[in-house]
Short mmCIF file of C-alpha atoms in Angstrom, two decimals:
data_model
loop_
_atom_site.label_atom_id
_atom_site.label_comp_id
_atom_site.label_asym_id
_atom_site.label_seq_id
_atom_site.Cartn_x
_atom_site.Cartn_y
_atom_site.Cartn_z
CA MET A 294 32.81 -29.90 -71.20
CA THR A 295 32.44 -29.82 -67.43
CA THR A 296 33.26 -32.49 -64.94
CA THR A 297 30.93 -33.71 -62.20
CA GLU A 298 32.90 -31.68 -59.62
CA ASP A 299 32.47 -28.52 -61.76
CA GLU A 300 28.71 -29.14 -62.00
CA ASP A 301 28.47 -29.41 -58.21
CA ARG A 302 30.25 -26.07 -57.76
CA ILE A 303 27.94 -24.41 -60.29
CA ALA A 304 24.86 -25.81 -58.56
CA ILE A 305 25.97 -24.46 -55.18
CA ALA A 306 26.76 -21.02 -56.57
CA THR A 307 23.47 -20.72 -58.47
CA PRO A 308 20.82 -18.70 -56.54
CA PRO A 309 17.48 -20.42 -55.89
CA SER A 310 14.83 -20.17 -58.55
CA SER A 311 12.10 -17.58 -58.22
CA SER A 312 9.61 -20.42 -58.27
CA ALA A 313 10.89 -21.74 -54.92
CA PRO A 314 8.49 -21.38 -51.97
CA ILE A 315 8.89 -18.22 -49.94
CA ASP A 316 8.80 -17.90 -46.14
CA GLY A 317 5.40 -18.87 -44.81
CA ALA A 318 4.69 -21.21 -47.75
CA ILE A 319 5.35 -24.92 -48.06
CA ASP A 320 5.13 -26.66 -51.45
CA GLY A 321 3.92 -23.39 -52.92
CA VAL A 322 0.91 -23.14 -50.58
CA THR A 323 0.61 -20.15 -48.29
CA GLN A 324 0.28 -21.20 -44.67
CA PRO A 325 -2.53 -19.97 -42.45
CA GLY A 326 -1.78 -16.65 -40.85
CA GLN A 327 0.52 -15.57 -43.73
CA GLY A 328 -0.73 -13.30 -46.44
CA SER A 329 1.19 -12.12 -49.45
CA SER A 330 3.07 -9.73 -47.22
CA GLY A 331 3.85 -12.37 -44.59
CA HIS A 332 1.47 -10.90 -42.00
CA GLY A 333 -1.90 -12.05 -40.74
CA GLY A 334 -4.54 -10.76 -38.38
CA PRO A 335 -5.21 -11.91 -34.82
CA GLY A 336 -7.67 -14.51 -36.10
CA SER A 337 -5.05 -16.08 -38.36
CA TRP A 338 -2.45 -15.98 -35.57
CA PHE A 339 -4.85 -17.78 -33.25
CA ALA A 340 -5.84 -20.33 -35.93
CA VAL A 341 -2.20 -21.28 -36.57
CA ARG A 342 -1.51 -21.88 -32.89
CA TRP A 343 -4.78 -23.65 -32.24
CA ALA A 344 -4.03 -26.08 -35.07
CA ASP A 345 -0.83 -27.16 -33.30
CA SER A 346 -1.49 -29.42 -30.30
CA SER A 347 1.47 -28.07 -28.26
CA SER A 348 0.50 -24.44 -28.82
CA ARG A 349 -3.13 -25.29 -28.10
CA ARG A 350 -2.20 -26.65 -24.66
CA VAL A 351 -0.34 -23.42 -23.90
CA LEU A 352 -3.28 -21.25 -25.01
CA ILE A 353 -5.71 -23.25 -22.89
CA GLY A 354 -3.35 -23.05 -19.92
CA TRP A 355 -3.04 -19.26 -20.16
CA ALA A 356 -6.83 -18.93 -20.51
CA VAL A 357 -7.37 -20.99 -17.35
CA LEU A 358 -4.72 -19.03 -15.44
CA ILE A 359 -6.20 -15.66 -16.45
CA ALA A 360 -9.69 -16.90 -15.56
CA SER A 361 -8.44 -17.94 -12.11
CA LEU A 362 -6.97 -14.46 -11.59
CA VAL A 363 -10.32 -12.89 -12.48
CA VAL A 364 -12.17 -15.18 -10.06
CA TYR A 365 -9.57 -14.52 -7.35
CA TYR A 366 -9.98 -10.77 -7.81
CA PHE A 367 -13.76 -10.83 -7.39
CA VAL A 368 -13.59 -13.22 -4.42
CA ALA A 369 -10.57 -11.91 -2.48
CA GLY A 370 -9.16 -8.91 -4.38
CA ILE A 371 -5.75 -8.47 -5.99
CA PRO A 372 -3.32 -11.28 -5.01
CA TRP A 373 -0.63 -8.99 -3.59
CA SER A 374 0.53 -11.35 -0.86
CA THR A 375 3.96 -12.90 -1.30
CA ASN A 376 2.58 -16.42 -1.26
CA SER A 377 -0.07 -15.70 -3.91
CA VAL A 378 2.42 -14.01 -6.24
CA LEU A 379 4.84 -16.93 -5.91
CA ILE A 380 2.12 -19.47 -6.68
CA TYR A 381 1.03 -17.58 -9.79
CA VAL A 382 4.62 -17.26 -10.99
CA MET A 383 5.02 -21.03 -10.68
CA ALA A 384 1.73 -21.55 -12.47
CA GLY A 385 2.97 -19.32 -15.29
CA LEU A 386 6.12 -21.44 -15.56
CA VAL A 387 4.01 -24.58 -15.86
CA VAL A 388 1.76 -23.03 -18.50
CA SER A 389 4.66 -21.70 -20.57
CA SER A 390 6.22 -25.18 -20.52
CA LEU A 391 3.13 -27.11 -21.60
CA GLY A 392 4.15 -26.99 -25.25
CA SER A 393 7.50 -28.72 -24.69
CA GLY A 394 6.57 -30.78 -21.66
CA VAL A 395 6.82 -29.77 -18.02
CA ARG A 396 9.78 -31.07 -16.06
CA TRP A 397 7.72 -31.68 -12.95
CA LYS A 398 10.51 -33.19 -10.90
CA ARG A 399 12.83 -30.25 -11.54
CA LEU A 400 10.01 -27.76 -10.94
CA MET A 401 9.18 -29.29 -7.56
CA LEU A 402 12.79 -29.65 -6.46
CA ASP A 403 13.66 -26.07 -7.44
CA TRP A 404 10.57 -24.23 -6.21
CA LEU A 405 9.07 -26.26 -3.37
CA PRO A 406 11.81 -25.28 -0.89
CA LEU A 407 11.25 -21.62 -1.78
CA VAL A 408 7.49 -22.01 -1.32
CA VAL A 409 7.93 -23.69 2.07
CA VAL A 410 10.47 -21.12 3.22
CA LEU A 411 8.32 -18.14 2.26
CA PHE A 412 5.09 -19.60 3.61
CA GLY A 413 6.84 -20.19 6.93
CA TYR A 414 8.46 -16.76 6.79
CA GLY A 415 5.11 -15.08 6.16
CA ILE A 416 3.60 -16.71 9.24
CA LEU A 417 6.59 -16.20 11.52
CA ARG A 418 6.95 -12.58 10.44
CA GLY A 419 3.47 -11.89 11.74
CA TYR A 420 4.10 -13.50 15.09
CA ALA A 421 7.29 -11.44 15.42
CA SER A 422 5.04 -8.40 15.94
CA HIS A 423 4.31 -9.70 19.45
CA THR A 424 7.59 -8.35 20.71
CA LEU A 425 9.08 -9.24 24.07
CA TRP A 426 11.34 -6.22 24.51
CA GLY A 427 11.82 -2.65 23.47
CA PRO A 428 10.49 0.65 24.83
CA VAL A 429 6.71 0.90 25.14
CA SER A 430 5.10 3.92 23.48
CA THR A 431 1.61 5.08 24.41
CA TYR A 432 -0.58 7.88 23.15
CA GLY A 433 -4.25 7.88 24.06
CA ASN A 434 -5.56 4.39 23.36
CA LEU A 435 -2.51 3.49 21.25
CA SER A 436 0.25 1.32 22.65
CA GLN A 437 3.23 -0.31 20.92
CA GLN A 438 6.45 -1.91 22.07
CA ALA A 439 9.24 -1.20 19.59
CA PHE A 440 12.49 0.76 19.12
CA TYR A 441 12.54 4.15 17.45
CA SER A 442 15.03 6.58 19.06
CA ALA A 443 18.18 5.42 17.22
CA GLN A 444 16.53 5.68 13.78
CA ILE A 445 15.03 9.08 14.55
CA TRP A 446 18.35 10.45 15.83
CA PHE A 447 20.31 9.22 12.80
CA ASP A 448 17.74 10.42 10.27
CA THR A 449 17.29 13.79 11.93
CA HIS A 450 20.87 14.70 12.84
CA VAL A 451 22.94 12.86 10.22
CA VAL A 452 20.71 12.69 7.15
CA GLY A 453 18.16 15.45 7.55
CA PHE A 454 20.34 18.12 9.22
CA GLY A 455 17.82 18.72 11.98
CA VAL A 456 14.63 17.59 10.26
CA ASP A 457 13.42 14.04 9.74
CA PRO A 458 13.62 13.28 5.95
CA THR A 459 10.07 11.89 5.81
CA VAL A 460 8.69 15.00 7.47
CA GLN A 461 10.65 17.28 5.13
CA LEU A 462 9.70 15.43 1.95
CA GLN A 463 6.02 15.44 2.83
CA ARG A 464 6.15 19.15 3.64
CA TRP A 465 7.57 19.74 0.16
CA LEU A 466 5.54 17.29 -1.90
CA TYR A 467 2.46 15.91 -0.16
CA ARG A 468 -0.97 17.55 -0.24
CA PRO A 469 -4.30 15.87 0.61
CA GLY A 470 -6.00 14.71 -2.57
CA LEU A 471 -2.94 12.91 -3.96
CA HIS A 472 -0.90 13.72 -7.07
CA PHE A 473 0.67 11.66 -9.82
CA TRP A 474 3.96 11.36 -7.93
CA ASP A 475 2.10 9.77 -5.03
CA TYR A 476 0.86 7.05 -7.38
CA LEU A 477 4.35 6.64 -8.82
CA ALA A 478 5.74 6.18 -5.31
CA TRP A 479 2.97 3.66 -4.58
CA ALA A 480 3.71 1.75 -7.81
CA CYS A 481 7.42 1.60 -7.02
CA TYR A 482 6.64 0.42 -3.49
CA MET A 483 4.37 -2.36 -4.79
CA THR A 484 7.03 -3.82 -7.11
CA HIS A 485 8.57 -5.31 -3.97
CA PHE A 486 5.84 -7.95 -3.90
CA PHE A 487 6.43 -9.49 -7.33
CA THR A 488 9.71 -8.35 -8.94
CA SER A 489 11.98 -10.86 -7.17
CA PHE A 490 9.70 -13.79 -8.02
CA ILE A 491 9.29 -12.79 -11.66
CA ILE A 492 13.09 -12.57 -11.94
CA ALA A 493 13.38 -16.05 -10.43
CA GLY A 494 10.85 -17.38 -12.93
CA VAL A 495 12.61 -15.82 -15.92
CA LEU A 496 15.97 -17.16 -14.75
CA TRP A 497 14.50 -20.64 -14.27
CA LYS A 498 13.36 -20.63 -17.89
CA THR A 499 16.32 -18.91 -19.51
CA ASN A 500 19.40 -19.22 -17.30
CA TYR A 501 19.16 -22.14 -14.89
CA PRO A 502 22.67 -21.79 -13.37
CA LYS A 503 21.89 -18.19 -12.40
CA PHE A 504 18.58 -19.29 -10.93
CA ARG A 505 20.44 -21.76 -8.71
CA ARG A 506 22.53 -18.87 -7.35
CA TYR A 507 19.78 -16.27 -7.13
CA VAL A 508 17.33 -18.23 -4.96
CA PRO A 509 19.75 -19.05 -2.09
CA LEU A 510 20.83 -15.41 -1.92
CA PHE A 511 17.22 -14.19 -1.88
CA VAL A 512 16.14 -16.69 0.78
CA GLY A 513 19.23 -16.00 2.90
CA LEU A 514 18.61 -12.24 2.83
CA THR A 515 14.97 -12.78 3.75
CA PHE A 516 15.75 -14.81 6.85
CA ILE A 517 18.52 -12.50 8.01
CA GLY A 518 15.90 -9.78 7.86
CA TYR A 519 13.46 -11.87 9.88
CA ILE A 520 16.03 -12.55 12.59
CA THR A 521 16.58 -8.81 12.90
CA TYR A 522 12.83 -8.19 13.16
CA VAL A 523 12.76 -10.48 16.19
CA LEU A 524 15.85 -9.00 17.82
CA TYR A 525 15.11 -5.36 17.01
CA PRO A 526 11.42 -4.57 16.48
CA ALA A 527 11.38 -1.07 15.01
CA MET A 528 8.76 1.56 14.25
CA PRO A 529 8.36 3.02 10.76
CA PRO A 530 8.05 6.83 10.45
CA TRP A 531 4.25 6.84 10.06
CA MET A 532 3.87 4.98 13.37
CA ALA A 533 6.48 7.13 15.13
CA SER A 534 4.43 10.17 14.15
CA GLU A 535 1.27 8.59 15.61
CA PHE A 536 3.03 8.45 18.97
CA HIS A 537 4.37 12.01 18.46
CA HIS A 538 8.01 10.91 18.41
CA ILE A 539 8.37 12.95 15.18
CA PRO A 540 6.13 15.65 13.66
CA SER A 541 2.94 14.59 11.92
CA THR A 542 3.24 12.52 8.72
CA THR A 543 0.79 10.69 6.46
CA ARG A 544 0.96 7.02 5.51
CA ILE A 545 0.63 7.71 1.78
CA ILE A 546 0.51 4.05 0.71
CA ASP A 547 -2.64 3.59 2.77
CA GLN A 548 -4.16 6.74 1.25
CA VAL A 549 -3.53 5.52 -2.29
CA TRP A 550 -5.15 2.16 -1.50
CA LYS A 551 -8.21 3.94 -0.16
CA HIS A 552 -8.41 6.14 -3.23
CA LEU A 553 -8.15 3.11 -5.52
CA HIS A 554 -11.00 1.41 -3.59
CA ILE A 555 -9.17 -1.91 -3.40
CA GLY A 556 -10.24 -3.27 -0.05
CA LEU A 557 -7.82 -6.18 0.23
CA GLY A 558 -4.79 -4.00 -0.32
CA GLN A 559 -6.00 -1.44 2.18
CA ALA A 560 -6.59 -4.13 4.82
CA LEU A 561 -3.26 -5.80 4.14
CA PHE A 562 -1.16 -2.65 4.35
CA ALA A 563 -3.13 -0.85 7.06
CA GLY A 564 -2.85 -3.61 9.64
CA GLY A 565 -6.00 -5.57 8.78
CA ASN A 566 -4.12 -8.81 8.13
CA LYS A 567 -3.60 -11.07 11.15
CA PHE A 568 -0.06 -11.82 9.89
CA ASP A 569 0.82 -8.17 9.34
CA ASN A 570 3.79 -6.83 11.30
CA ASN A 571 3.92 -3.06 11.50
CA VAL A 572 7.15 -3.04 13.53
CA ALA A 573 9.18 -5.07 11.02
CA ALA A 574 10.95 -1.99 9.71
CA MET A 575 14.60 -2.77 10.47
CA PRO A 576 16.06 -3.68 8.03
CA SER A 577 14.00 -2.53 5.07
CA LEU A 578 13.65 -5.56 2.81
CA HIS A 579 11.87 -3.21 0.42
CA GLY A 580 15.24 -1.51 0.11
CA ALA A 581 17.37 -4.65 0.40
CA TYR A 582 15.82 -6.65 -2.46
CA PRO A 583 16.42 -3.96 -5.15
CA MET A 584 20.03 -3.66 -3.98
CA LEU A 585 20.48 -7.43 -4.17
CA ILE A 586 19.04 -7.44 -7.71
CA CYS A 587 21.39 -4.59 -8.67
CA LEU A 588 24.47 -6.40 -7.34
CA PHE A 589 23.45 -9.78 -8.76
CA PHE A 590 23.07 -8.55 -12.35
CA TRP A 591 25.69 -5.79 -12.33
CA LYS A 592 28.58 -7.88 -13.64
CA GLY A 593 28.30 -8.37 -17.38
CA SER A 594 25.49 -5.82 -17.84
CA SER A 595 25.71 -3.05 -20.41
CA PRO A 596 26.03 0.59 -19.25
CA ARG A 597 22.37 1.20 -20.12
CA LYS A 598 21.23 -1.76 -18.02
CA ARG A 599 23.45 -0.64 -15.16
CA VAL A 600 21.68 2.71 -15.11
CA LEU A 601 18.36 0.89 -14.66
CA LEU A 602 19.83 -1.45 -12.04
CA ALA A 603 21.17 1.48 -10.02
CA ALA A 604 17.98 3.51 -10.43
CA TYR A 605 15.77 0.82 -8.91
CA PRO A 606 17.14 0.87 -5.33
CA ILE A 607 17.42 4.67 -5.42
CA CYS A 608 13.82 5.13 -6.55
CA MET A 609 12.63 2.58 -4.02
CA ALA A 610 14.52 4.37 -1.23
CA PHE A 611 12.90 7.69 -2.15
CA ALA A 612 9.44 6.09 -2.27
CA LEU A 613 9.92 4.42 1.13
CA VAL A 614 11.07 7.60 2.87
CA TYR A 615 8.53 9.90 1.22
CA THR A 616 5.56 7.62 1.95
CA GLY A 617 6.61 7.19 5.59
CA GLU A 618 7.18 3.44 5.38
CA HIS A 619 10.84 3.43 6.40
CA PHE A 620 13.50 5.60 7.95
CA VAL A 621 16.65 6.20 5.92
CA THR A 622 18.41 4.17 8.62
CA ASP A 623 16.26 1.14 7.80
CA ILE A 624 17.19 1.41 4.13
CA PHE A 625 20.91 1.82 4.78
CA VAL A 626 20.88 -1.29 6.96
CA GLY A 627 18.93 -3.14 4.26
CA TRP A 628 21.56 -2.18 1.68
CA ILE A 629 24.32 -3.37 3.99
CA TYR A 630 22.51 -6.67 4.49
CA ALA A 631 22.08 -7.08 0.73
CA ALA A 632 25.76 -6.36 0.03
CA ALA A 633 26.91 -8.74 2.77
CA THR A 634 24.53 -11.46 1.61
CA PHE A 635 25.70 -11.11 -1.98
CA TYR A 636 29.40 -11.09 -1.11
CA PHE A 637 29.54 -13.87 1.46
CA GLY A 638 26.75 -15.86 -0.16
CA SER A 639 28.55 -15.79 -3.51
CA LYS A 640 31.73 -17.00 -1.83
CA LEU A 641 29.89 -19.95 -0.27
CA LEU A 642 28.15 -20.80 -3.54
CA ASP A 643 31.47 -20.68 -5.41
CA ARG A 644 33.00 -23.10 -2.90
CA TRP A 645 30.02 -25.43 -3.13
CA GLU A 646 30.16 -25.42 -6.93
CA ALA A 647 33.93 -26.05 -6.96
CA ARG A 648 33.51 -28.98 -4.55
CA ARG A 649 30.71 -30.42 -6.70
CA LEU A 650 32.81 -30.20 -9.85
CA ARG A 651 35.81 -31.82 -8.13
CA LYS A 652 33.60 -34.64 -6.94
CA ALA A 653 32.17 -35.11 -10.43
CA GLN A 654 35.64 -35.19 -11.98
CA ARG A 655 37.08 -37.66 -9.46
CA PRO A 656 37.27 -41.18 -11.00
CA SER A 657 35.36 -43.92 -9.22
CA ASP A 658 37.21 -46.80 -7.57
CA ASP A 659 36.13 -49.34 -10.18
CA GLU A 660 36.93 -47.10 -13.16
CA ASP A 661 39.81 -47.99 -15.44
CA GLN A 662 42.77 -45.99 -14.18
CA ALA A 663 44.29 -46.04 -17.65
CA ALA A 664 41.54 -43.82 -19.02
CA PRO A 665 42.85 -40.50 -20.39
CA LEU A 666 42.44 -37.53 -18.12
CA ASP A 667 40.55 -35.52 -20.71
CA SER A 668 37.82 -38.16 -20.79
CA PHE A 669 36.38 -36.80 -17.56
CA GLU A 670 34.06 -33.91 -18.31
CA PRO A 671 32.73 -31.62 -15.58
CA ASP A 672 29.14 -32.10 -14.61
CA LEU A 673 27.86 -28.79 -15.88
CA PRO A 674 24.49 -27.52 -14.62
CA LEU A 675 21.57 -28.35 -16.89
CA THR A 676 19.76 -25.49 -18.56
CA ALA A 677 16.04 -25.65 -17.94
CA SER A 678 14.13 -25.72 -21.20
CA GLY A 679 10.74 -25.91 -19.59
#
């Protein structure tokens, strides 16, 4: 004879009956999209999500966003500009959050300052090309006021041992007609225009505290770069070769755009944009952003991820020098800017966070002073769920 307590233990230890519903079935009925093996085709996958109102909103949102990209492409080309990429990243965040509800207030507070800053930066960067000082170079009908001698000397005598690195690399690797490594260099170069914003979007969705640290560092580095553009307008290697300051080189990025027959990109990167600034070479933000990403995610990353983090700025540096977009000097200065921004910016953010936590933990004047100390919990940052 067993007691009630013994019967409970037996019931817990007994495995479920074979007649119990399996995964993908409720009350013995197989759900749409699940066959006997638990897998369904694309049609079943779509039917399951369309039947749910939250998933349906997300599907419709993605369809509208993709349609807008198609229309944009046929009207204006690929949206490579910084502002366009940022807008589409924000739109993707809204669409991905439709199923759980969009936190509009948080979205606006977190991203609107970044949008305003980068829109203003994009305009001001263009006007910085109208430089007020620097040596004037002329060759035929060409004329440009910008610095070049310091970069050429450092690259030639310190880095290249008598030969400019861009000139040497193109002598070794570049031939008219383009090769696969030219397209790889172009692809690496183009990641500059969307990688930072995609990272910000992913962090906003998955790790909100890191997002709150990443954006100030990114914006700070951007504006330090802009200030330097104004104070030290500098020629890139391809322009220096046009004025015969260095031996002849080819602007490979422009050649790839022409070969791909994408007019907008060619106009944007060959000086056809009214806001383009061809003498904004010092520092190289193309080199600085990958270094900032590497430093930001280095702590706590696995060895395999660290290899990828370290490879990104190195590959970008090679692409920039080989394609004639930047001197090695520009990249070194960009790396220094990134390291300084990360170090000092992190210190300032740590102090701000510590002050905020102390303020949150400080009891108010009308609070009961007899309350136990452990009743005051720190005001931890909220994690964005969409």
